[in-house]
mmCIF file of N, CA and C in Angstrom:
data_model
loop_
_atom_site.group_PDB
_atom_site.id
_atom_site.type_symbol
_atom_site.label_atom_id
_atom_site.label_comp_id
_atom_site.label_asym_id
_atom_site.label_seq_id
_atom_site.Cartn_x
_atom_site.Cartn_y
_atom_site.Cartn_z
ATOM 1 N N UNK A 1 0.843 -1.175 0.000
ATOM 2 C CA UNK A 1 0.000 0.000 0.000
ATOM 3 C C UNK A 1 0.891 1.243 0.000
ATOM 4 N N UNK A 2 0.499 2.242 -0.761
ATOM 5 C CA UNK A 2 1.251 3.491 -0.844
ATOM 6 C C UNK A 2 0.685 4.470 0.180
ATOM 7 N N UNK A 3 1.582 5.101 0.922
ATOM 8 C CA UNK A 3 1.146 6.112 1.884
ATOM 9 C C UNK A 3 1.698 7.469 1.469
ATOM 10 N N UNK A 4 0.973 8.502 1.854
ATOM 11 C CA UNK A 4 1.335 9.879 1.510
ATOM 12 C C UNK A 4 1.549 10.639 2.807
ATOM 13 N N UNK A 5 2.633 11.385 2.850
ATOM 14 C CA UNK A 5 2.954 12.176 4.026
ATOM 15 C C UNK A 5 3.205 13.612 3.580
ATOM 16 N N UNK A 6 2.418 14.542 4.114
ATOM 17 C CA UNK A 6 2.639 15.947 3.773
ATOM 18 C C UNK A 6 3.737 16.483 4.685
ATOM 19 N N UNK A 7 4.863 16.855 4.101
ATOM 20 C CA UNK A 7 6.015 17.312 4.866
ATOM 21 C C UNK A 7 5.966 18.806 5.155
ATOM 22 N N UNK A 8 5.399 19.573 4.255
ATOM 23 C CA UNK A 8 5.397 21.020 4.416
ATOM 24 C C UNK A 8 4.113 21.586 3.839
ATOM 25 N N UNK A 9 3.525 22.528 4.558
ATOM 26 C CA UNK A 9 2.337 23.212 4.054
ATOM 27 C C UNK A 9 2.461 24.681 4.399
ATOM 28 N N UNK A 10 2.618 25.480 3.364
ATOM 29 C CA UNK A 10 2.652 26.929 3.499
ATOM 30 C C UNK A 10 1.492 27.505 2.713
ATOM 31 N N UNK A 11 1.398 28.813 2.670
ATOM 32 C CA UNK A 11 0.270 29.437 1.982
ATOM 33 C C UNK A 11 0.236 29.082 0.495
ATOM 34 N N UNK A 12 1.375 29.116 -0.173
ATOM 35 C CA UNK A 12 1.423 28.882 -1.615
ATOM 36 C C UNK A 12 2.256 27.664 -2.013
ATOM 37 N N UNK A 13 2.608 26.801 -1.047
ATOM 38 C CA UNK A 13 3.503 25.691 -1.351
ATOM 39 C C UNK A 13 3.184 24.497 -0.460
ATOM 40 N N UNK A 14 3.165 23.311 -1.068
ATOM 41 C CA UNK A 14 2.998 22.070 -0.311
ATOM 42 C C UNK A 14 3.990 21.040 -0.849
ATOM 43 N N UNK A 15 4.540 20.236 0.048
ATOM 44 C CA UNK A 15 5.456 19.167 -0.340
ATOM 45 C C UNK A 15 4.940 17.855 0.250
ATOM 46 N N UNK A 16 4.800 16.839 -0.605
ATOM 47 C CA UNK A 16 4.322 15.521 -0.203
ATOM 48 C C UNK A 16 5.387 14.481 -0.500
ATOM 49 N N UNK A 17 5.492 13.467 0.355
ATOM 50 C CA UNK A 17 6.344 12.299 0.106
ATOM 51 C C UNK A 17 5.432 11.086 -0.063
ATOM 52 N N UNK A 18 5.761 10.224 -1.003
ATOM 53 C CA UNK A 18 5.011 9.000 -1.247
ATOM 54 C C UNK A 18 5.886 7.814 -0.861
ATOM 55 N N UNK A 19 5.359 6.929 -0.015
ATOM 56 C CA UNK A 19 6.110 5.778 0.496
ATOM 57 C C UNK A 19 5.400 4.470 0.155
ATOM 58 N N UNK A 20 6.206 3.435 -0.038
ATOM 59 C CA UNK A 20 5.685 2.080 -0.168
ATOM 60 C C UNK A 20 6.667 1.163 0.538
ATOM 61 N N UNK A 21 6.171 0.413 1.513
ATOM 62 C CA UNK A 21 6.998 -0.507 2.293
ATOM 63 C C UNK A 21 8.219 0.213 2.877
ATOM 64 N N UNK A 22 7.980 1.362 3.473
ATOM 65 C CA UNK A 22 9.008 2.181 4.134
ATOM 66 C C UNK A 22 10.111 2.688 3.212
ATOM 67 N N UNK A 23 9.860 2.681 1.911
ATOM 68 C CA UNK A 23 10.810 3.247 0.950
ATOM 69 C C UNK A 23 10.134 4.410 0.240
ATOM 70 N N UNK A 24 10.843 5.529 0.163
ATOM 71 C CA UNK A 24 10.261 6.684 -0.506
ATOM 72 C C UNK A 24 10.267 6.460 -2.014
ATOM 73 N N UNK A 25 9.091 6.576 -2.619
ATOM 74 C CA UNK A 25 8.966 6.393 -4.064
ATOM 75 C C UNK A 25 9.142 7.706 -4.813
ATOM 76 N N UNK A 26 8.569 8.775 -4.254
ATOM 77 C CA UNK A 26 8.580 10.053 -4.965
ATOM 78 C C UNK A 26 8.245 11.172 -3.998
ATOM 79 N N UNK A 27 8.489 12.362 -4.458
ATOM 80 C CA UNK A 27 8.009 13.528 -3.741
ATOM 81 C C UNK A 27 7.382 14.476 -4.752
ATOM 82 N N UNK A 28 6.429 15.243 -4.286
ATOM 83 C CA UNK A 28 5.705 16.167 -5.144
ATOM 84 C C UNK A 28 5.738 17.533 -4.492
ATOM 85 N N UNK A 29 6.061 18.528 -5.295
ATOM 86 C CA UNK A 29 6.029 19.914 -4.830
ATOM 87 C C UNK A 29 4.932 20.615 -5.609
ATOM 88 N N UNK A 30 3.973 21.154 -4.885
ATOM 89 C CA UNK A 30 2.849 21.850 -5.508
ATOM 90 C C UNK A 30 2.949 23.317 -5.111
ATOM 91 N N UNK A 31 3.045 24.175 -6.125
ATOM 92 C CA UNK A 31 3.154 25.603 -5.868
ATOM 93 C C UNK A 31 1.984 26.310 -6.532
ATOM 94 N N UNK A 32 1.314 27.149 -5.785
ATOM 95 C CA UNK A 32 0.203 27.933 -6.319
ATOM 96 C C UNK A 32 0.777 29.258 -6.794
ATOM 97 N N UNK A 33 0.905 29.401 -8.108
ATOM 98 C CA UNK A 33 1.499 30.616 -8.665
ATOM 99 C C UNK A 33 0.447 31.595 -9.153
ATOM 100 N N UNK A 34 -0.811 31.250 -8.975
ATOM 101 C CA UNK A 34 -1.872 32.153 -9.403
ATOM 102 C C UNK A 34 -1.937 33.356 -8.468
ATOM 103 N N UNK A 35 -2.248 34.469 -9.021
ATOM 104 C CA UNK A 35 -2.480 35.656 -8.208
ATOM 105 C C UNK A 35 -3.915 35.624 -7.707
ATOM 106 N N UNK A 36 -4.296 36.587 -6.914
ATOM 107 C CA UNK A 36 -5.692 36.632 -6.459
ATOM 108 C C UNK A 36 -6.637 36.842 -7.639
ATOM 109 N N UNK A 37 -7.858 36.351 -7.491
ATOM 110 C CA UNK A 37 -8.854 36.492 -8.553
ATOM 111 C C UNK A 37 -9.196 37.959 -8.762
ATOM 112 N N UNK A 38 -9.240 38.337 -10.043
ATOM 113 C CA UNK A 38 -9.722 39.672 -10.397
ATOM 114 C C UNK A 38 -11.217 39.559 -10.663
ATOM 115 N N UNK A 39 -11.854 40.658 -10.880
ATOM 116 C CA UNK A 39 -13.295 40.633 -11.179
ATOM 117 C C UNK A 39 -13.565 39.863 -12.476
ATOM 118 N N UNK A 40 -12.685 39.984 -13.460
ATOM 119 C CA UNK A 40 -12.858 39.239 -14.715
ATOM 120 C C UNK A 40 -12.706 37.739 -14.479
ATOM 121 N N UNK A 41 -11.763 37.334 -13.642
ATOM 122 C CA UNK A 41 -11.601 35.914 -13.304
ATOM 123 C C UNK A 41 -12.865 35.366 -12.653
ATOM 124 N N UNK A 42 -13.481 36.144 -11.801
ATOM 125 C CA UNK A 42 -14.701 35.701 -11.113
ATOM 126 C C UNK A 42 -15.834 35.476 -12.113
ATOM 127 N N UNK A 43 -15.894 36.300 -13.149
ATOM 128 C CA UNK A 43 -16.935 36.121 -14.172
ATOM 129 C C UNK A 43 -16.646 34.889 -15.024
ATOM 130 N N UNK A 44 -15.372 34.630 -15.321
ATOM 131 C CA UNK A 44 -15.006 33.494 -16.169
ATOM 132 C C UNK A 44 -15.125 32.160 -15.444
ATOM 133 N N UNK A 45 -14.843 32.134 -14.136
ATOM 134 C CA UNK A 45 -14.855 30.899 -13.357
ATOM 135 C C UNK A 45 -15.714 31.069 -12.104
ATOM 136 N N UNK A 46 -17.015 31.224 -12.264
ATOM 137 C CA UNK A 46 -17.843 31.515 -11.084
ATOM 138 C C UNK A 46 -17.888 30.375 -10.071
ATOM 139 N N UNK A 47 -17.710 29.124 -10.489
ATOM 140 C CA UNK A 47 -17.781 28.014 -9.542
ATOM 141 C C UNK A 47 -16.504 27.880 -8.720
ATOM 142 N N UNK A 48 -15.429 28.507 -9.149
ATOM 143 C CA UNK A 48 -14.152 28.403 -8.442
ATOM 144 C C UNK A 48 -13.976 29.502 -7.412
ATOM 145 N N UNK A 49 -14.927 30.402 -7.301
ATOM 146 C CA UNK A 49 -14.786 31.526 -6.385
ATOM 147 C C UNK A 49 -15.838 31.412 -5.295
ATOM 148 N N UNK A 50 -15.414 31.514 -4.056
ATOM 149 C CA UNK A 50 -16.327 31.473 -2.925
ATOM 150 C C UNK A 50 -16.360 32.852 -2.294
ATOM 151 N N UNK A 51 -17.515 33.446 -2.294
ATOM 152 C CA UNK A 51 -17.664 34.764 -1.689
ATOM 153 C C UNK A 51 -17.786 34.586 -0.181
ATOM 154 N N UNK A 52 -16.708 34.834 0.530
ATOM 155 C CA UNK A 52 -16.678 34.591 1.970
ATOM 156 C C UNK A 52 -17.658 35.478 2.727
ATOM 157 N N UNK A 53 -17.978 36.609 2.185
ATOM 158 C CA UNK A 53 -18.911 37.506 2.886
ATOM 159 C C UNK A 53 -20.289 36.875 3.028
ATOM 160 N N UNK A 54 -20.664 35.998 2.105
ATOM 161 C CA UNK A 54 -21.983 35.357 2.171
ATOM 162 C C UNK A 54 -22.044 34.310 3.274
ATOM 163 N N UNK A 55 -20.902 33.734 3.676
ATOM 164 C CA UNK A 55 -20.900 32.596 4.584
ATOM 165 C C UNK A 55 -20.347 32.904 5.970
ATOM 166 N N UNK A 56 -20.053 34.162 6.236
ATOM 167 C CA UNK A 56 -19.532 34.481 7.571
ATOM 168 C C UNK A 56 -20.562 35.158 8.413
#
């Protein structure tokens, strides 16, 4: 069985290690390079934007 261990979690960066039988198979670095949504982005991708003011 493959297990996943998140080694680092920052605002725009995450690092994961993948293990099988106590041996590291791979690591993945995920970086969010997108800037904040503009008003045009919100119109183009309405399902990807959550208006926090509605839910607080």
